[in-house]
mmCIF file of N, CA and C in Angstrom:
data_model
loop_
_atom_site.group_PDB
_atom_site.id
_atom_site.type_symbol
_atom_site.label_atom_id
_atom_site.label_comp_id
_atom_site.label_asym_id
_atom_site.label_seq_id
_atom_site.Cartn_x
_atom_site.Cartn_y
_atom_site.Cartn_z
ATOM 1 N N GLU A 1 -68.668 5.617 25.269
ATOM 2 C CA GLU A 1 -68.761 3.990 25.496
ATOM 3 C C GLU A 1 -68.393 2.614 25.799
ATOM 4 N N LEU A 2 -67.632 2.720 26.028
ATOM 5 C CA LEU A 2 -66.216 1.389 26.294
ATOM 6 C C LEU A 2 -66.624 1.734 27.513
ATOM 7 N N ASP A 3 -65.900 2.556 28.298
ATOM 8 C CA ASP A 3 -65.994 2.845 29.861
ATOM 9 C C ASP A 3 -66.913 2.416 30.690
ATOM 10 N N LYS A 4 -68.665 3.224 29.935
ATOM 11 C CA LYS A 4 -69.720 3.014 30.765
ATOM 12 C C LYS A 4 -69.883 2.012 30.219
ATOM 13 N N ALA A 5 -69.581 0.426 29.144
ATOM 14 C CA ALA A 5 -70.484 -0.720 29.283
ATOM 15 C C ALA A 5 -69.597 -1.633 30.117
ATOM 16 N N ALA A 6 -68.094 -1.331 30.717
ATOM 17 C CA ALA A 6 -67.456 -1.847 31.460
ATOM 18 C C ALA A 6 -67.555 -1.051 32.805
ATOM 19 N N PHE A 7 -68.315 -0.491 33.137
ATOM 20 C CA PHE A 7 -68.760 -0.232 34.224
ATOM 21 C C PHE A 7 -70.389 -0.923 34.284
ATOM 22 N N ILE A 8 -70.908 -1.117 33.327
ATOM 23 C CA ILE A 8 -72.764 -2.476 33.363
ATOM 24 C C ILE A 8 -71.767 -3.307 33.984
ATOM 25 N N ASP A 9 -70.413 -4.094 33.229
ATOM 26 C CA ASP A 9 -70.335 -4.844 33.181
ATOM 27 C C ASP A 9 -69.945 -5.471 34.842
ATOM 28 N N GLY A 10 -69.872 -4.184 35.393
ATOM 29 C CA GLY A 10 -69.097 -4.869 36.895
ATOM 30 C C GLY A 10 -67.590 -4.010 37.009
ATOM 31 N N CYS A 11 -67.068 -3.234 35.956
ATOM 32 C CA CYS A 11 -65.677 -2.945 36.182
ATOM 33 C C CYS A 11 -65.643 -1.839 37.364
ATOM 34 N N THR A 12 -64.496 -2.075 38.100
ATOM 35 C CA THR A 12 -64.109 -0.949 38.858
ATOM 36 C C THR A 12 -63.343 0.023 38.203
ATOM 37 N N ARG A 13 -63.417 1.126 38.721
ATOM 38 C CA ARG A 13 -62.640 2.273 37.698
ATOM 39 C C ARG A 13 -61.132 2.411 37.328
ATOM 40 N N LEU A 14 -60.266 1.166 38.318
ATOM 41 C CA LEU A 14 -59.042 1.273 37.665
ATOM 42 C C LEU A 14 -59.307 -0.020 36.924
ATOM 43 N N LYS A 15 -60.274 -0.732 37.332
ATOM 44 C CA LYS A 15 -59.947 -1.886 35.639
ATOM 45 C C LYS A 15 -60.168 -1.014 34.845
ATOM 46 N N VAL A 16 -61.089 -0.516 34.461
ATOM 47 C CA VAL A 16 -61.662 0.056 33.562
ATOM 48 C C VAL A 16 -60.060 0.939 32.812
ATOM 49 N N LEU A 17 -59.511 1.525 33.697
ATOM 50 C CA LEU A 17 -58.433 2.168 32.981
ATOM 51 C C LEU A 17 -57.321 2.088 32.668
ATOM 52 N N LEU A 18 -57.048 0.120 33.012
ATOM 53 C CA LEU A 18 -55.897 -0.062 32.799
ATOM 54 C C LEU A 18 -56.546 -1.850 31.629
ATOM 55 N N LYS A 19 -57.894 -1.934 32.090
ATOM 56 C CA LYS A 19 -58.359 -2.903 30.555
ATOM 57 C C LYS A 19 -59.268 -2.593 29.686
ATOM 58 N N ILE A 20 -59.520 -1.144 29.425
ATOM 59 C CA ILE A 20 -59.885 -0.779 28.343
ATOM 60 C C ILE A 20 -59.303 0.642 27.946
ATOM 61 N N ILE A 21 -59.024 1.615 28.857
ATOM 62 C CA ILE A 21 -58.553 3.190 28.394
ATOM 63 C C ILE A 21 -57.038 2.785 27.652
ATOM 64 N N PHE A 22 -56.393 2.374 28.575
ATOM 65 C CA PHE A 22 -54.598 2.075 28.714
ATOM 66 C C PHE A 22 -54.863 1.560 26.710
ATOM 67 N N PRO A 23 -55.299 0.463 26.627
ATOM 68 C CA PRO A 23 -54.889 -0.409 25.856
ATOM 69 C C PRO A 23 -55.849 0.250 24.164
ATOM 70 N N VAL A 24 -57.156 1.300 24.442
ATOM 71 C CA VAL A 24 -57.033 1.822 23.039
ATOM 72 C C VAL A 24 -56.076 3.096 22.663
ATOM 73 N N ALA A 25 -55.732 3.448 24.347
ATOM 74 C CA ALA A 25 -55.300 5.248 23.999
ATOM 75 C C ALA A 25 -53.456 4.501 23.979
ATOM 76 N N ALA A 26 -52.746 3.384 24.266
ATOM 77 C CA ALA A 26 -52.099 3.070 23.366
ATOM 78 C C ALA A 26 -51.073 3.402 22.333
ATOM 79 N N PRO A 27 -51.642 2.680 21.239
ATOM 80 C CA PRO A 27 -50.940 3.403 20.008
ATOM 81 C C PRO A 27 -50.491 5.097 19.427
ATOM 82 N N GLY A 28 -51.740 5.650 20.231
ATOM 83 C CA GLY A 28 -51.549 7.135 20.054
ATOM 84 C C GLY A 28 -50.868 7.498 20.758
ATOM 85 N N ILE A 29 -51.130 6.879 22.323
ATOM 86 C CA ILE A 29 -49.333 8.019 22.803
ATOM 87 C C ILE A 29 -48.167 7.709 22.380
ATOM 88 N N PHE A 30 -48.129 5.902 22.707
ATOM 89 C CA PHE A 30 -46.558 6.092 21.383
ATOM 90 C C PHE A 30 -46.203 6.436 20.243
ATOM 91 N N SER A 31 -47.495 6.719 19.163
ATOM 92 C CA SER A 31 -47.215 7.292 18.067
ATOM 93 C C SER A 31 -46.281 8.786 18.899
ATOM 94 N N THR A 32 -47.402 9.164 19.293
ATOM 95 C CA THR A 32 -46.803 10.638 19.710
ATOM 96 C C THR A 32 -45.590 11.024 20.203
ATOM 97 N N LEU A 33 -45.128 9.971 21.390
ATOM 98 C CA LEU A 33 -43.956 9.744 22.231
ATOM 99 C C LEU A 33 -42.841 9.445 20.978
ATOM 100 N N LEU A 34 -42.696 8.973 19.609
ATOM 101 C CA LEU A 34 -42.203 8.500 18.992
ATOM 102 C C LEU A 34 -42.224 10.209 18.518
ATOM 103 N N LEU A 35 -43.036 10.435 17.664
ATOM 104 C CA LEU A 35 -42.680 11.146 16.748
ATOM 105 C C LEU A 35 -42.072 12.726 17.459
ATOM 106 N N ALA A 36 -42.597 12.804 19.294
ATOM 107 C CA ALA A 36 -41.893 14.019 19.804
ATOM 108 C C ALA A 36 -40.312 13.764 19.614
ATOM 109 N N PHE A 37 -39.931 12.840 20.037
ATOM 110 C CA PHE A 37 -38.587 11.980 19.591
ATOM 111 C C PHE A 37 -37.683 12.126 18.754
ATOM 112 N N ILE A 38 -38.482 12.936 17.436
ATOM 113 C CA ILE A 38 -38.218 12.580 16.057
ATOM 114 C C ILE A 38 -37.437 14.068 16.122
ATOM 115 N N PHE A 39 -38.957 14.597 16.447
ATOM 116 C CA PHE A 39 -38.828 16.720 16.202
ATOM 117 C C PHE A 39 -37.551 16.911 17.509
ATOM 118 N N ALA A 40 -37.466 16.045 18.923
ATOM 119 C CA ALA A 40 -36.635 16.666 19.647
ATOM 120 C C ALA A 40 -35.355 16.534 19.248
ATOM 121 N N PHE A 41 -35.060 15.431 18.511
ATOM 122 C CA PHE A 41 -33.663 15.122 17.907
ATOM 123 C C PHE A 41 -32.739 16.090 16.808
ATOM 124 N N ASN A 42 -33.972 16.352 16.007
ATOM 125 C CA ASN A 42 -34.120 17.539 14.679
ATOM 126 C C ASN A 42 -33.623 18.751 15.362
ATOM 127 N N GLU A 43 -33.693 19.193 16.315
ATOM 128 C CA GLU A 43 -34.055 20.449 16.707
ATOM 129 C C GLU A 43 -32.756 20.903 16.799
ATOM 130 N N PHE A 44 -32.639 22.437 16.044
ATOM 131 C CA PHE A 44 -31.359 22.603 15.362
ATOM 132 C C PHE A 44 -32.115 24.190 16.015
ATOM 133 N N LEU A 45 -32.421 25.314 15.989
ATOM 134 C CA LEU A 45 -32.107 26.320 15.969
ATOM 135 C C LEU A 45 -32.379 26.664 17.955
ATOM 136 N N PHE A 46 -33.133 25.688 18.492
ATOM 137 C CA PHE A 46 -33.021 26.233 19.731
ATOM 138 C C PHE A 46 -31.157 25.266 20.471
ATOM 139 N N ALA A 47 -31.379 24.482 19.795
ATOM 140 C CA ALA A 47 -29.282 23.836 20.570
ATOM 141 C C ALA A 47 -29.217 24.788 20.523
ATOM 142 N N LEU A 48 -28.359 25.794 19.251
ATOM 143 C CA LEU A 48 -27.433 26.354 18.970
ATOM 144 C C LEU A 48 -27.564 27.160 19.524
ATOM 145 N N MET A 49 -28.849 28.006 19.797
ATOM 146 C CA MET A 49 -28.560 29.146 20.735
ATOM 147 C C MET A 49 -28.563 29.502 22.314
ATOM 148 N N LEU A 50 -28.797 27.609 22.506
ATOM 149 C CA LEU A 50 -29.191 27.511 23.722
ATOM 150 C C LEU A 50 -27.961 27.059 24.426
ATOM 151 N N THR A 51 -27.325 26.362 23.602
ATOM 152 C CA THR A 51 -25.670 25.907 24.292
ATOM 153 C C THR A 51 -24.286 26.540 23.461
ATOM 154 N N THR A 52 -23.995 26.832 24.840
ATOM 155 C CA THR A 52 -22.553 28.168 24.293
ATOM 156 C C THR A 52 -21.318 26.458 24.715
ATOM 157 N N ASP A 53 -21.437 25.285 25.468
ATOM 158 C CA ASP A 53 -20.653 25.007 25.966
ATOM 159 C C ASP A 53 -20.286 23.543 24.464
ATOM 160 N N HIS A 54 -19.313 23.551 24.167
ATOM 161 C CA HIS A 54 -18.408 22.554 23.110
ATOM 162 C C HIS A 54 -18.854 21.350 23.547
ATOM 163 N N SER A 55 -18.889 20.806 24.062
ATOM 164 C CA SER A 55 -19.605 19.520 25.019
ATOM 165 C C SER A 55 -20.940 19.066 25.237
ATOM 166 N N SER A 56 -21.536 20.104 25.497
ATOM 167 C CA SER A 56 -22.993 19.939 25.687
ATOM 168 C C SER A 56 -23.650 20.654 23.958
ATOM 169 N N ARG A 57 -23.332 20.616 23.074
ATOM 170 C CA ARG A 57 -23.666 20.470 21.665
ATOM 171 C C ARG A 57 -24.563 19.223 21.551
ATOM 172 N N THR A 58 -26.103 19.479 21.013
ATOM 173 C CA THR A 58 -26.624 18.309 20.354
ATOM 174 C C THR A 58 -25.616 18.025 18.866
ATOM 175 N N ILE A 59 -26.988 16.625 18.566
ATOM 176 C CA ILE A 59 -25.253 16.201 16.882
ATOM 177 C C ILE A 59 -25.821 16.835 15.994
ATOM 178 N N PRO A 60 -27.338 17.441 15.919
ATOM 179 C CA PRO A 60 -27.292 18.247 14.935
ATOM 180 C C PRO A 60 -26.234 19.712 14.278
ATOM 181 N N VAL A 61 -26.380 20.314 15.810
ATOM 182 C CA VAL A 61 -25.368 21.316 15.468
ATOM 183 C C VAL A 61 -23.994 20.907 15.741
ATOM 184 N N GLY A 62 -23.627 19.565 16.449
ATOM 185 C CA GLY A 62 -21.559 19.639 16.292
ATOM 186 C C GLY A 62 -21.637 19.333 14.849
ATOM 187 N N ILE A 63 -22.640 18.962 13.888
ATOM 188 C CA ILE A 63 -22.133 18.611 12.295
ATOM 189 C C ILE A 63 -21.952 19.872 12.007
ATOM 190 N N ALA A 64 -23.067 20.746 12.269
ATOM 191 C CA ALA A 64 -23.310 22.224 11.890
ATOM 192 C C ALA A 64 -22.344 22.767 11.347
ATOM 193 N N LEU A 65 -21.574 23.018 12.362
ATOM 194 C CA LEU A 65 -19.916 23.812 13.414
ATOM 195 C C LEU A 65 -18.697 23.035 12.894
ATOM 196 N N PHE A 66 -18.950 22.001 12.131
ATOM 197 C CA PHE A 66 -17.893 20.736 12.543
ATOM 198 C C PHE A 66 -17.083 21.570 11.512
ATOM 199 N N GLU A 67 -15.841 21.736 11.305
ATOM 200 C CA GLU A 67 -15.064 22.598 11.123
ATOM 201 C C GLU A 67 -13.699 22.071 10.446
ATOM 202 N N GLY A 68 -13.387 21.901 9.113
ATOM 203 C CA GLY A 68 -11.818 20.723 9.081
ATOM 204 C C GLY A 68 -10.566 21.766 9.493
ATOM 205 N N LEU A 69 -9.556 21.350 8.487
ATOM 206 C CA LEU A 69 -8.544 22.067 8.322
ATOM 207 C C LEU A 69 -8.371 23.378 8.120
ATOM 208 N N TYR A 70 -7.521 24.357 8.605
ATOM 209 C CA TYR A 70 -7.628 25.709 7.570
ATOM 210 C C TYR A 70 -9.451 26.184 8.011
ATOM 211 N N GLY A 71 -10.153 26.041 8.370
ATOM 212 C CA GLY A 71 -11.536 26.597 7.784
ATOM 213 C C GLY A 71 -12.531 26.022 6.804
ATOM 214 N N GLN A 72 -11.801 24.533 5.914
ATOM 215 C CA GLN A 72 -12.630 23.866 4.916
ATOM 216 C C GLN A 72 -13.435 23.467 5.506
ATOM 217 N N LEU A 73 -14.621 23.239 4.410
ATOM 218 C CA LEU A 73 -16.031 22.344 5.010
ATOM 219 C C LEU A 73 -15.495 20.987 4.442
ATOM 220 N N PRO A 74 -15.460 20.302 5.205
ATOM 221 C CA PRO A 74 -14.745 18.358 5.058
ATOM 222 C C PRO A 74 -16.334 18.077 4.252
ATOM 223 N N TRP A 75 -16.838 18.083 3.751
ATOM 224 C CA TRP A 75 -18.118 18.085 3.444
ATOM 225 C C TRP A 75 -18.476 16.792 3.555
ATOM 226 N N GLY A 76 -16.920 15.078 3.182
ATOM 227 C CA GLY A 76 -17.160 13.908 3.475
ATOM 228 C C GLY A 76 -17.256 13.392 4.685
ATOM 229 N N GLU A 77 -16.841 13.812 6.090
ATOM 230 C CA GLU A 77 -16.759 13.586 6.964
ATOM 231 C C GLU A 77 -18.197 14.256 7.537
ATOM 232 N N ILE A 78 -18.586 15.381 7.317
ATOM 233 C CA ILE A 78 -20.081 15.698 7.939
ATOM 234 C C ILE A 78 -21.135 15.046 6.557
ATOM 235 N N MET A 79 -21.346 14.041 5.940
ATOM 236 C CA MET A 79 -21.833 13.197 5.201
ATOM 237 C C MET A 79 -22.010 12.268 6.084
ATOM 238 N N ALA A 80 -20.820 11.805 6.133
ATOM 239 C CA ALA A 80 -20.659 10.440 7.358
ATOM 240 C C ALA A 80 -21.143 10.995 8.506
ATOM 241 N N ALA A 81 -21.117 11.813 9.185
ATOM 242 C CA ALA A 81 -21.331 11.678 10.941
ATOM 243 C C ALA A 81 -23.325 11.874 10.692
ATOM 244 N N ALA A 82 -23.694 12.529 9.478
ATOM 245 C CA ALA A 82 -24.612 13.104 9.113
ATOM 246 C C ALA A 82 -25.940 11.548 9.183
ATOM 247 N N THR A 83 -24.583 10.950 8.488
ATOM 248 C CA THR A 83 -25.361 9.605 7.678
ATOM 249 C C THR A 83 -25.690 8.677 9.348
ATOM 250 N N LEU A 84 -24.531 8.284 10.231
ATOM 251 C CA LEU A 84 -24.506 8.107 11.603
ATOM 252 C C LEU A 84 -25.660 8.420 12.125
ATOM 253 N N SER A 85 -25.728 9.604 12.355
ATOM 254 C CA SER A 85 -26.649 10.420 13.723
ATOM 255 C C SER A 85 -27.499 9.877 13.381
ATOM 256 N N ILE A 86 -28.379 9.576 12.113
ATOM 257 C CA ILE A 86 -30.068 9.154 11.881
ATOM 258 C C ILE A 86 -30.526 7.843 12.212
ATOM 259 N N ILE A 87 -29.042 7.244 12.188
ATOM 260 C CA ILE A 87 -29.333 5.594 12.568
ATOM 261 C C ILE A 87 -30.290 5.312 13.730
ATOM 262 N N PRO A 88 -30.403 5.849 14.539
ATOM 263 C CA PRO A 88 -30.783 5.793 15.846
ATOM 264 C C PRO A 88 -32.498 5.883 15.624
ATOM 265 N N VAL A 89 -32.797 6.830 14.442
ATOM 266 C CA VAL A 89 -33.886 7.392 14.187
ATOM 267 C C VAL A 89 -34.840 6.747 13.518
ATOM 268 N N VAL A 90 -33.737 6.462 12.311
ATOM 269 C CA VAL A 90 -34.528 5.214 11.252
ATOM 270 C C VAL A 90 -34.822 3.885 11.989
ATOM 271 N N LEU A 91 -33.982 3.367 12.952
ATOM 272 C CA LEU A 91 -34.072 2.211 13.449
ATOM 273 C C LEU A 91 -35.482 2.149 14.474
ATOM 274 N N LEU A 92 -35.409 2.930 15.126
ATOM 275 C CA LEU A 92 -36.683 3.114 16.474
ATOM 276 C C LEU A 92 -38.017 3.443 14.926
ATOM 277 N N THR A 93 -38.322 4.003 13.929
ATOM 278 C CA THR A 93 -39.352 4.037 13.622
ATOM 279 C C THR A 93 -39.128 2.590 12.618
ATOM 280 N N LEU A 94 -38.798 2.110 12.205
ATOM 281 C CA LEU A 94 -38.280 0.298 11.584
ATOM 282 C C LEU A 94 -39.019 0.007 12.428
ATOM 283 N N VAL A 95 -38.928 0.031 13.508
ATOM 284 C CA VAL A 95 -38.886 -1.298 14.568
ATOM 285 C C VAL A 95 -40.229 -0.889 15.078
ATOM 286 N N PHE A 96 -40.599 0.660 15.045
ATOM 287 C CA PHE A 96 -42.173 0.619 15.804
ATOM 288 C C PHE A 96 -43.446 1.262 14.567
ATOM 289 N N GLN A 97 -42.788 0.445 13.147
ATOM 290 C CA GLN A 97 -43.087 1.151 12.370
ATOM 291 C C GLN A 97 -45.402 1.223 12.435
ATOM 292 N N ARG A 98 -44.900 -0.360 12.879
ATOM 293 C CA ARG A 98 -45.962 -0.628 12.809
ATOM 294 C C ARG A 98 -47.475 -0.196 13.795
ATOM 295 N N ARG A 99 -46.708 0.315 14.791
ATOM 296 C CA ARG A 99 -47.827 0.800 15.891
ATOM 297 C C ARG A 99 -47.196 2.287 15.599
ATOM 298 N N ILE A 100 -46.727 2.862 14.663
ATOM 299 C CA ILE A 100 -47.124 4.181 14.347
ATOM 300 C C ILE A 100 -47.811 4.488 13.366
ATOM 301 N N ILE A 101 -47.963 3.645 11.750
ATOM 302 C CA ILE A 101 -49.032 3.802 11.719
ATOM 303 C C ILE A 101 -50.158 3.541 12.577
ATOM 304 N N GLN A 102 -50.380 2.832 13.071
ATOM 305 C CA GLN A 102 -51.493 2.373 13.644
ATOM 306 C C GLN A 102 -52.372 3.594 14.623
ATOM 307 N N GLY A 103 -51.344 3.899 15.223
ATOM 308 C CA GLY A 103 -51.155 5.433 16.327
ATOM 309 C C GLY A 103 -52.051 6.625 15.690
ATOM 310 N N LEU A 104 -51.652 6.519 14.549
ATOM 311 C CA LEU A 104 -52.242 8.046 13.409
ATOM 312 C C LEU A 104 -53.023 7.382 12.652
ATOM 313 N N MET A 105 -53.467 6.536 12.779
ATOM 314 C CA MET A 105 -54.485 6.314 11.711
ATOM 315 C C MET A 105 -56.062 5.523 12.828
ATOM 316 N N GLN A 106 -56.007 5.399 13.983
ATOM 317 C CA GLN A 106 -56.729 5.252 15.073
ATOM 318 C C GLN A 106 -57.713 6.601 15.149
ATOM 319 N N GLY A 107 -57.532 7.127 15.490
ATOM 320 C CA GLY A 107 -58.389 8.414 15.270
ATOM 321 C C GLY A 107 -59.160 8.621 13.676
ATOM 322 N N ALA A 108 -58.754 8.573 12.850
ATOM 323 C CA ALA A 108 -59.383 8.933 11.374
ATOM 324 C C ALA A 108 -59.924 7.602 11.081
ATOM 325 N N VAL A 109 -60.241 6.113 11.297
ATOM 326 C CA VAL A 109 -60.796 5.543 10.829
ATOM 327 C C VAL A 109 -62.355 5.351 11.955
ATOM 328 N N LYS A 110 -63.670 5.891 10.734
ATOM 329 C CA LYS A 110 -64.413 5.410 11.852
ATOM 330 C C LYS A 110 -65.439 4.361 11.512
ATOM 331 N N GLU A 111 -65.007 3.594 12.839
ATOM 332 C CA GLU A 111 -65.349 1.706 12.705
ATOM 333 C C GLU A 111 -67.154 1.892 12.787
#
């Protein structure tokens, strides 16, 4: 109904798209992009199966295949690497927390 009202007010199709549709859809699109990035960042099985070269592994696969001296599992180094690897995702989530909540709640709230 917003786009129909804008057409009645004399807006062109491009103006309706830029001034009405994009601002309304932006929080939802942004939330979708951020959540897709987080899910792709945490993807493990596909990255484990599809990467054969040591230099092309993703961070979660590299951490899982981390091996210490004499085949032991160095838990301290694994936990330190896991903590460092989640910093970009946590920072993105903290910086854009308001937009994420706004995008997730926009479709659920009826005005």
